[in-house]
Amino acid sequence: MILAQKPARLDYAAGSESDSIYYDRAGFEGSDSEVAAKLRAVFASDAVDVESGEGIQLLTDQRVFAPQAISLALNDYMMDARLRARLKSFAKTMPPLHVHSFPMHRYGFHENARYLKICMQYQQYGSFSMQDYLLLAADTQDEIVRLRVMMALYTLGLITPLESGVAGVKHKHRSIFSTIADKLKIHHF
């Protein structure tokens, strides 16, 4: 799940139970505790479906800004072995990553020091490997903390693939004047 800036409804199911949480540009709908509980349920769910578009109507004006909501949900979040295995399997498929800097400390993210180390590692080497980061876990507790950091960065879009899907295509920067001049040459009057 990567958060977008348009209104959306996240429908999630765990076993026979299902629920929804609403999101728009201002954040997740609900109080801090409601949003944190629902996001934890989303993280542990078996299936998530995202509906977005003009027809999404939020019920209240109460919002929790996305970075704060993700921080609240992931702080001290404990996950079972099944979820850890799914997340580690997902991390193995991640290409080298670009890490974006964002002031997560402002939103009470408990693992901010680890996030800053990831940012420094990215700046030092020019890329970041999530798989290598997870392999450095000293024990199960350390692995859980590292997985929480991965979940926060991925969900908020703070890590992206280093290379785009289009290989070998280079775009030359052109001035507006050059573009206009070329169009005038093509549409010679």
Short mmCIF file of C-alpha atoms in Angstrom, two decimals:
data_model
loop_
_atom_site.label_atom_id
_atom_site.label_comp_id
_atom_site.label_asym_id
_atom_site.label_seq_id
_atom_site.Cartn_x
_atom_site.Cartn_y
_atom_site.Cartn_z
CA MET A 1 0.00 0.00 0.00
CA ILE A 2 1.45 3.36 -1.01
CA LEU A 3 -0.54 6.43 -0.06
CA ALA A 4 -1.76 8.69 -2.86
CA GLN A 5 -2.98 12.27 -2.62
CA LYS A 6 -6.54 11.65 -3.85
CA PRO A 7 -9.53 10.54 -1.76
CA ALA A 8 -9.61 6.79 -1.23
CA ARG A 9 -11.20 4.06 0.79
CA LEU A 10 -9.06 1.14 1.94
CA ASP A 11 -11.14 -2.00 2.36
CA TYR A 12 -9.33 -4.73 4.25
CA ALA A 13 -10.15 -8.24 5.40
CA ALA A 14 -8.60 -10.52 7.99
CA GLY A 15 -10.26 -13.91 8.15
CA SER A 16 -14.03 -13.40 8.08
CA GLU A 17 -13.92 -9.80 9.34
CA SER A 18 -13.67 -6.78 7.06
CA ASP A 19 -13.64 -3.02 7.55
CA SER A 20 -12.66 0.22 5.80
CA ILE A 21 -10.62 3.32 6.49
CA TYR A 22 -10.96 6.54 4.51
CA TYR A 23 -8.14 8.76 3.34
CA ASP A 24 -7.83 12.09 1.55
CA ARG A 25 -5.17 14.73 1.04
CA ALA A 26 -5.54 15.91 4.67
CA GLY A 27 -4.97 12.41 6.08
CA PHE A 28 -6.88 9.45 7.46
CA GLU A 29 -10.41 9.94 8.75
CA GLY A 30 -10.89 9.45 12.50
CA SER A 31 -9.19 10.05 15.83
CA ASP A 32 -5.58 9.09 16.56
CA SER A 33 -6.52 5.86 18.33
CA GLU A 34 -9.15 4.84 15.73
CA VAL A 35 -6.78 5.43 12.83
CA ALA A 36 -3.86 3.64 14.51
CA ALA A 37 -6.03 0.60 15.29
CA LYS A 38 -7.42 0.44 11.75
CA LEU A 39 -3.98 0.83 10.15
CA ARG A 40 -2.62 -1.98 12.33
CA ALA A 41 -5.51 -4.11 11.10
CA VAL A 42 -4.65 -3.15 7.50
CA PHE A 43 -1.01 -4.20 8.04
CA ALA A 44 -2.09 -7.59 9.43
CA SER A 45 -4.89 -8.17 6.90
CA ASP A 46 -5.01 -10.90 4.30
CA ALA A 47 -6.37 -8.66 1.54
CA VAL A 48 -6.52 -4.91 0.89
CA ASP A 49 -8.52 -3.24 -1.85
CA VAL A 50 -8.22 0.47 -2.62
CA GLU A 51 -11.13 2.38 -4.13
CA SER A 52 -10.43 5.95 -5.18
CA GLY A 53 -12.07 8.68 -7.15
CA GLU A 54 -14.72 11.34 -7.03
CA GLY A 55 -17.39 9.14 -5.43
CA ILE A 56 -15.52 8.70 -2.14
CA GLN A 57 -17.32 10.63 0.60
CA LEU A 58 -15.68 11.03 3.98
CA LEU A 59 -18.03 11.06 6.95
CA THR A 60 -16.31 13.45 9.39
CA ASP A 61 -13.89 16.36 9.33
CA GLN A 62 -11.55 14.73 11.84
CA ARG A 63 -8.24 13.75 10.18
CA VAL A 64 -4.86 12.36 11.18
CA PHE A 65 -2.07 13.47 8.83
CA ALA A 66 -0.61 10.41 7.04
CA PRO A 67 2.94 10.52 8.50
CA GLN A 68 1.52 10.90 11.99
CA ALA A 69 -1.00 8.09 11.40
CA ILE A 70 1.66 5.71 10.11
CA SER A 71 3.92 6.61 13.04
CA LEU A 72 1.12 5.99 15.55
CA ALA A 73 0.25 2.65 13.96
CA LEU A 74 3.83 1.37 13.72
CA ASN A 75 5.21 2.60 17.05
CA ASP A 76 5.59 -0.51 19.23
CA TYR A 77 3.71 -2.60 16.63
CA MET A 78 4.45 -6.30 17.14
CA MET A 79 4.02 -8.67 14.23
CA ASP A 80 3.71 -12.42 14.06
CA ALA A 81 6.13 -14.74 12.25
CA ARG A 82 3.81 -15.05 9.23
CA LEU A 83 3.76 -11.28 8.61
CA ARG A 84 7.52 -11.04 9.17
CA ALA A 85 8.06 -13.77 6.57
CA ARG A 86 5.77 -12.01 4.05
CA LEU A 87 7.57 -8.69 4.55
CA LYS A 88 11.04 -10.26 4.24
CA SER A 89 9.94 -12.02 1.06
CA PHE A 90 8.69 -8.68 -0.30
CA ALA A 91 11.99 -6.99 0.63
CA LYS A 92 13.89 -9.58 -1.43
CA THR A 93 12.08 -8.37 -4.55
CA MET A 94 12.97 -4.71 -4.01
CA PRO A 95 15.55 -3.26 -6.41
CA PRO A 96 18.24 -0.81 -5.23
CA LEU A 97 16.39 2.10 -3.66
CA HIS A 98 16.42 5.88 -3.57
CA VAL A 99 15.69 7.13 -0.04
CA HIS A 100 13.85 10.43 0.33
CA SER A 101 14.48 12.57 3.39
CA PHE A 102 11.44 13.56 5.45
CA PRO A 103 11.18 14.96 9.02
CA MET A 104 9.60 11.84 10.59
CA HIS A 105 10.71 13.00 14.07
CA ARG A 106 8.02 15.68 13.90
CA TYR A 107 5.36 12.97 13.90
CA GLY A 108 6.68 10.93 16.83
CA PHE A 109 8.17 8.07 14.82
CA HIS A 110 10.02 5.99 17.43
CA GLU A 111 12.46 4.55 14.90
CA ASN A 112 13.59 7.92 13.52
CA ALA A 113 17.26 7.26 14.39
CA ARG A 114 17.22 4.13 12.21
CA TYR A 115 15.53 6.04 9.39
CA LEU A 116 18.25 8.71 9.57
CA LYS A 117 20.93 5.98 9.38
CA ILE A 118 19.23 4.69 6.23
CA CYS A 119 19.29 8.22 4.78
CA MET A 120 23.00 8.56 5.60
CA GLN A 121 23.74 5.15 4.08
CA TYR A 122 21.92 6.18 0.91
CA GLN A 123 23.86 9.45 0.73
CA GLN A 124 27.15 7.64 1.28
CA TYR A 125 26.67 4.86 -1.29
CA GLY A 126 24.17 6.38 -3.73
CA SER A 127 21.68 3.53 -3.30
CA PHE A 128 20.13 1.47 -0.54
CA SER A 129 19.38 -2.26 -0.34
CA MET A 130 16.44 -3.13 1.91
CA GLN A 131 17.33 -6.82 1.77
CA ASP A 132 20.87 -6.13 3.06
CA TYR A 133 19.44 -3.87 5.77
CA LEU A 134 17.15 -6.64 7.01
CA LEU A 135 19.95 -9.23 6.92
CA LEU A 136 21.89 -7.14 9.47
CA ALA A 137 19.25 -7.72 12.16
CA ALA A 138 20.89 -9.05 15.34
CA ASP A 139 17.81 -10.91 16.61
CA THR A 140 14.04 -11.20 16.17
CA GLN A 141 13.32 -7.96 18.03
CA ASP A 142 15.82 -6.04 15.89
CA GLU A 143 14.29 -7.59 12.77
CA ILE A 144 10.81 -6.43 13.82
CA VAL A 145 12.10 -2.88 14.33
CA ARG A 146 13.76 -2.92 10.91
CA LEU A 147 10.57 -4.22 9.30
CA ARG A 148 8.56 -1.43 10.95
CA VAL A 149 10.97 1.11 9.44
CA MET A 150 10.59 -0.54 6.03
CA MET A 151 6.80 -0.46 6.32
CA ALA A 152 6.80 3.25 7.21
CA LEU A 153 9.16 4.22 4.40
CA TYR A 154 7.33 2.15 1.79
CA THR A 155 3.84 3.24 2.83
CA LEU A 156 4.75 6.92 2.82
CA GLY A 157 6.60 6.65 -0.49
CA LEU A 158 9.96 7.58 1.06
CA ILE A 159 11.74 4.77 -0.78
CA THR A 160 11.49 4.39 -4.53
CA PRO A 161 13.36 2.29 -7.10
CA LEU A 162 16.67 3.89 -8.00
CA GLU A 163 16.27 3.20 -11.72
CA SER A 164 13.09 3.87 -13.65
CA GLY A 165 11.53 1.12 -15.73
CA VAL A 166 12.67 2.80 -18.95
CA ALA A 167 16.29 1.87 -19.51
CA GLY A 168 18.57 3.68 -21.91
CA VAL A 169 16.28 6.62 -22.60
CA LYS A 170 17.93 9.93 -21.81
CA HIS A 171 16.00 13.16 -21.96
CA LYS A 172 17.94 16.23 -22.93
CA HIS A 173 16.94 19.42 -21.13
CA ARG A 174 15.66 21.99 -23.60
CA SER A 175 14.77 25.58 -23.07
CA ILE A 176 11.32 26.89 -23.86
CA PHE A 177 12.87 29.07 -26.55
CA SER A 178 14.37 26.00 -28.31
CA THR A 179 11.04 24.20 -28.24
CA ILE A 180 9.20 27.21 -29.72
CA ALA A 181 11.87 27.68 -32.38
CA ASP A 182 11.61 24.02 -33.41
CA LYS A 183 7.83 24.24 -33.66
CA LEU A 184 8.11 27.34 -35.84
CA LYS A 185 10.50 25.50 -38.16
CA ILE A 186 8.07 22.58 -38.48
CA HIS A 187 5.02 24.80 -39.05
CA HIS A 188 6.75 27.04 -41.56
CA PHE A 189 4.26 29.60 -42.90
#
